[in-house]
Amino acid sequence: MPQRHSKNNNDLAFFTYDEKRKLGYGTQKERLGKDSIKPFDACCLCLKSLIDPMSCQKGHLFCKECILQCLLSQKKDIQRKLAAHTAQQKQEKEEEEEKLMLQKAKELDAFDQQNHGAVPQYSDRNYSRDKNGFHGANSVKVTSYEEEALRTMKAFWLPSATPEASVKVEAPSTSTICPEGNEKLKLKTLFPVQFTEDTSEQKKSKALDKTYICPSCKVTLTNTMSLVALSSCGHVFCKKCADRFMAVDKVCLVCNKACKERNLVTLEKGGTGFAAHGDHLQATDFKHLGSGTGLGLVRPAMKT
């Protein structure tokens, strides 16, 4: 049976729909699997297992070393931007003062020429002048001014004489931000997180990695569960136990430390890979055809 003519008709001056589809034109979609999802006990910066975990008030988990290094680098960047902004303000102030001094010097020269100089100043509008504002013997200055202008003129078509546009440095924000949630973050708002490790003999013999459980119901913590940490002591519970006990009794079940409702922080985590979990875990990648080769620019993948 012969093939369809539209698939064999490849001598056209434009791409057909079938050719575009074979070249990967358009938005390519792919669902992320479990291997592409960050587990709940992984750092948001290094994506490795947490070491001395710290959490912000929005529930983003970081290694202590990672988040301290991130905040320190942000502070250094802020100091650098503040120094550049201060230097620019100082330079602008000096340029403004220099302009005022030049303006005053020009005014003094004009006043001196008008009263004692040899160049006459004419107030009659009908008096004949040349196009550059000079008269008589003073017209010799015209050529010197033009030569100076031609010598200092910036030729935009020459790379060596291209004028440079001044880049204005805006005043930076002095507050550090969370690298995951982009909200303001201070060091004093971070609190340590303590996971309860499963120490049963069955788990030790089967699993090489650490597994964590809820200290109340002894259920293994996974990405399918909503987790709550107490900012007062750092212990982590499943959301059911936190709503049932801590929100009512106002005390931690592990250390008996008093807590309030504002101390219950819901931890952020990745999805599960299942469609019924409610997470939109689909990566999209837009590709368009290039000129002549069929290979075009690729926009970065986005998780929707």
PDB file of N, CA and C in Angstrom, residues 25 35 63 66 81 96 103 107 135 188 195 208 264 269:
ATOM      1  N   TYR A  25       8.972  20.599  16.352  1.00  0.00           N
ATOM      2  CA  TYR A  25       8.516  21.983  16.397  1.00  0.00           C
ATOM      3  C   TYR A  25       7.357  22.109  17.375  1.00  0.00           C
ATOM      4  N   ASP A  35      11.849  10.048  39.905  1.00  0.00           N
ATOM      5  CA  ASP A  35      13.285  10.316  39.978  1.00  0.00           C
ATOM      6  C   ASP A  35      13.610  11.784  39.759  1.00  0.00           C
ATOM      7  N   CYS A  63      20.336  22.778  54.259  1.00  0.00           N
ATOM      8  CA  CYS A  63      21.447  22.420  55.135  1.00  0.00           C
ATOM      9  C   CYS A  63      21.947  23.704  55.812  1.00  0.00           C
ATOM     10  N   CYS A  66      24.751  25.286  53.856  1.00  0.00           N
ATOM     11  CA  CYS A  66      24.318  25.846  52.569  1.00  0.00           C
ATOM     12  C   CYS A  66      23.615  27.176  52.748  1.00  0.00           C
ATOM     13  N   LYS A  81      27.201  46.242  45.874  1.00  0.00           N
ATOM     14  CA  LYS A  81      26.284  47.133  45.161  1.00  0.00           C
ATOM     15  C   LYS A  81      26.140  48.474  45.872  1.00  0.00           C
ATOM     16  N   GLU A  96      28.463  67.551  39.046  1.00  0.00           N
ATOM     17  CA  GLU A  96      27.551  68.687  39.188  1.00  0.00           C
ATOM     18  C   GLU A  96      28.300  69.922  39.690  1.00  0.00           C
ATOM     19  N   GLN A 103      30.164  76.941  34.708  1.00  0.00           N
ATOM     20  CA  GLN A 103      29.135  77.930  34.391  1.00  0.00           C
ATOM     21  C   GLN A 103      29.476  79.290  34.988  1.00  0.00           C
ATOM     22  N   GLU A 107      30.339  82.780  32.971  1.00  0.00           N
ATOM     23  CA  GLU A 107      29.645  84.032  33.273  1.00  0.00           C
ATOM     24  C   GLU A 107      30.645  85.143  33.597  1.00  0.00           C
ATOM     25  N   HIS A 135      31.790  88.304  14.980  1.00  0.00           N
ATOM     26  CA  HIS A 135      31.760  89.440  14.069  1.00  0.00           C
ATOM     27  C   HIS A 135      33.176  89.958  13.853  1.00  0.00           C
ATOM     28  N   LYS A 188      17.920  35.147  61.972  1.00  0.00           N
ATOM     29  CA  LYS A 188      17.262  34.853  63.241  1.00  0.00           C
ATOM     30  C   LYS A 188      15.902  34.185  63.062  1.00  0.00           C
ATOM     31  N   PHE A 195      14.242  15.538  62.656  1.00  0.00           N
ATOM     32  CA  PHE A 195      13.459  14.398  62.189  1.00  0.00           C
ATOM     33  C   PHE A 195      13.669  13.217  63.139  1.00  0.00           C
ATOM     34  N   LEU A 208      19.210   0.957  53.419  1.00  0.00           N
ATOM     35  CA  LEU A 208      20.522   1.547  53.628  1.00  0.00           C
ATOM     36  C   LEU A 208      20.421   3.026  53.982  1.00  0.00           C
ATOM     37  N   LEU A 264       3.352  26.285  64.184  1.00  0.00           N
ATOM     38  CA  LEU A 264       3.153  25.164  63.271  1.00  0.00           C
ATOM     39  C   LEU A 264       3.490  25.621  61.853  1.00  0.00           C
ATOM     40  N   LYS A 269       7.625  20.416  50.081  1.00  0.00           N
ATOM     41  CA  LYS A 269       8.197  19.162  49.597  1.00  0.00           C
ATOM     42  C   LYS A 269       7.884  19.022  48.121  1.00  0.00           C
TER      43      LYS A 269
END
